[in-house]
CSV table of C-alpha atoms in Angstrom, one decimal:
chain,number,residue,atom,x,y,z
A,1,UNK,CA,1.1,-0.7,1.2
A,2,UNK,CA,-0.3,0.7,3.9
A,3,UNK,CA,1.0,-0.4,7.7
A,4,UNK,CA,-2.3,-2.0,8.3
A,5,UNK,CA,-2.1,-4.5,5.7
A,6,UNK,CA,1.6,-4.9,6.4
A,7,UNK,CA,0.8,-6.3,9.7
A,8,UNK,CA,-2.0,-8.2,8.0
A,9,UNK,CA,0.2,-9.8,5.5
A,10,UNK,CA,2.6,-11.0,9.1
A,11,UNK,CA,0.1,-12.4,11.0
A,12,UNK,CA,-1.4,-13.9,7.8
A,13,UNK,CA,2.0,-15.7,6.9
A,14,UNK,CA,2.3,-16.4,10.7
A,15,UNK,CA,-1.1,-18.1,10.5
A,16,UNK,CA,-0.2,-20.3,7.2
A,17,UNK,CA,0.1,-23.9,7.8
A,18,UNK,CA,3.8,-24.6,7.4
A,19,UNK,CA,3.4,-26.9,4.5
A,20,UNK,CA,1.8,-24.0,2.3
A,21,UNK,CA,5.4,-22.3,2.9
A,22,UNK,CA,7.0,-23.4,0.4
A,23,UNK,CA,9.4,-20.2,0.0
A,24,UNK,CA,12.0,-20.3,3.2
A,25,UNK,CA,14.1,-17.1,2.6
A,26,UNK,CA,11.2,-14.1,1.6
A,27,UNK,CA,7.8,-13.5,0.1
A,28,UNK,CA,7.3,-10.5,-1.9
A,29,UNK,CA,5.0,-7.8,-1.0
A,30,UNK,CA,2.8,-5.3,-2.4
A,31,UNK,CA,-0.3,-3.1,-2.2
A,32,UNK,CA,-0.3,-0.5,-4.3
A,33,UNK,CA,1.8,2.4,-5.9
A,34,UNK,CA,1.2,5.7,-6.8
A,35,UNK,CA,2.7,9.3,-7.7
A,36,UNK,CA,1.9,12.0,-5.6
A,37,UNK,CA,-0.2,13.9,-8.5
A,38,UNK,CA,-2.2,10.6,-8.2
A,39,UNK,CA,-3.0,11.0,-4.6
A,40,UNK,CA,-3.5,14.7,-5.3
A,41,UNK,CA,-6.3,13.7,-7.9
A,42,UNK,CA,-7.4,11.0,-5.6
A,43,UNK,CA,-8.0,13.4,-2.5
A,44,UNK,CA,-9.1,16.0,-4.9
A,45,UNK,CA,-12.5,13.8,-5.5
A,46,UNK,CA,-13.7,13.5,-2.0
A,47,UNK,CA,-11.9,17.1,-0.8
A,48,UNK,CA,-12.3,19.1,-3.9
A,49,UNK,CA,-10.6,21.9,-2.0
A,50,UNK,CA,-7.8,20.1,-1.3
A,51,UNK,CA,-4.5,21.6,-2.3
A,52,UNK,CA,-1.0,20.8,-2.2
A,53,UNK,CA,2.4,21.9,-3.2
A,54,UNK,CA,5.8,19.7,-2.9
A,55,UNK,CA,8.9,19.5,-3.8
A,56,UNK,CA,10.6,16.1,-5.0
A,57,UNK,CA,13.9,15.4,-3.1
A,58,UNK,CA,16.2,14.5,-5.4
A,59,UNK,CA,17.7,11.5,-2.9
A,60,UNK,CA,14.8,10.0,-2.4
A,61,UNK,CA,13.4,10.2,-5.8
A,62,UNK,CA,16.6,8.3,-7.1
A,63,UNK,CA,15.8,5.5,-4.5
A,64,UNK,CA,12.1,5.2,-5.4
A,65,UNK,CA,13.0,5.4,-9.2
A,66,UNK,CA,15.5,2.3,-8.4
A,67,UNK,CA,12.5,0.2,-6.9
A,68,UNK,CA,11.1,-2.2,-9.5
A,69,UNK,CA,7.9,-1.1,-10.7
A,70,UNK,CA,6.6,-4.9,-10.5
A,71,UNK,CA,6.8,-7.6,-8.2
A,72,UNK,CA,6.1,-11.1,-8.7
A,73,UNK,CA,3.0,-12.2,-5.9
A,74,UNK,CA,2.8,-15.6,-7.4
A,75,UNK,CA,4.4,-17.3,-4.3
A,76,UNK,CA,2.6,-15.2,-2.0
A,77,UNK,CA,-0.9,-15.7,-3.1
A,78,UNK,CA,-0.8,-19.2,-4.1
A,79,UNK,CA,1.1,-20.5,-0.7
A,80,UNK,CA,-0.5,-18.3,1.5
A,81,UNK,CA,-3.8,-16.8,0.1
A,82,UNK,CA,-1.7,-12.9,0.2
A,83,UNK,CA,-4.4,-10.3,-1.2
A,84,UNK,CA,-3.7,-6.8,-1.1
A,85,UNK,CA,-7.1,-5.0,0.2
A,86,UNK,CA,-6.0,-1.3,-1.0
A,87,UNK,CA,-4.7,-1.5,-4.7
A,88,UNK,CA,-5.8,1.8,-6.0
A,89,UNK,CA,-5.5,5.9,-4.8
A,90,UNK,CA,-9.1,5.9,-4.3
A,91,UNK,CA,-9.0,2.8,-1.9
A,92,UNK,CA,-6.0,4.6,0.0
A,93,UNK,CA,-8.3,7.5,0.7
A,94,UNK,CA,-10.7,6.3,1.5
A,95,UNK,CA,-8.5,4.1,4.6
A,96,UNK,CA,-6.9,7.3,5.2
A,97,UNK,CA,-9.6,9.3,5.9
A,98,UNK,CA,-11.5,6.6,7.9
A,99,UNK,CA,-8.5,6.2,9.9
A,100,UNK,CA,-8.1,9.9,10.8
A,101,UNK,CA,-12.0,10.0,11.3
A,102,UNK,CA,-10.9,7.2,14.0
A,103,UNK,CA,-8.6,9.1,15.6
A,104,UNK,CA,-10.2,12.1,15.8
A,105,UNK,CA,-13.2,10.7,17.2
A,106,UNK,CA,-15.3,11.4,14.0
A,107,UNK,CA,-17.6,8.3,13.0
């Protein structure tokens, strides 16, 4: 998920009429999930060039492989409309890259 739609998802929730919250202790979630060689690829078909090499930290590989790999949005999309916007590498990108465009002044 990227931080945009993280803030999207708040003000979207904050927005809800309080009778479509039915769920008073947490909402799940979600946007999207990848691996890193999925990224790679992804990147790879807009910057063929583009090259990486890491290394997977042990730590923080355990913590991400005890993440579920699904979460129920049920509750989220039928009380309060949730939709993720980015749900695949490609979409992430293509944010990405309009983002740092942005911010570097490219249009």
């Amino acid at each position: 998920m990227t931080m945009q739609e993280a803030l999207e998802a708040t003000l979207q929730i904050m927005s809800a009429p309080s009778s479509a919250i039915k769920t008073r202790t947490s909402y799940n979630l979600t946007s999207l999930s990848f691996t890193p060689h999925e990224l790679v690829e992804a990147v790879q078909n807009v910057i063929p060039e583009f090259q990486v090499e890491y290394n997977v930290d042990p730590v923080r590989q355990q913590i991400a492989d005890s993440v579920p790999s699904h979460l129920e949005l049920e509750d989220s999309q039928n009380d309060w409309g949730w939709k993720p916007r980015i749900t695949t590498p490609a979409e992430f990108v293509d944010e990405m890259l309009h983002v740092l465009g942005e911010a570097r002044g490219c249009h």
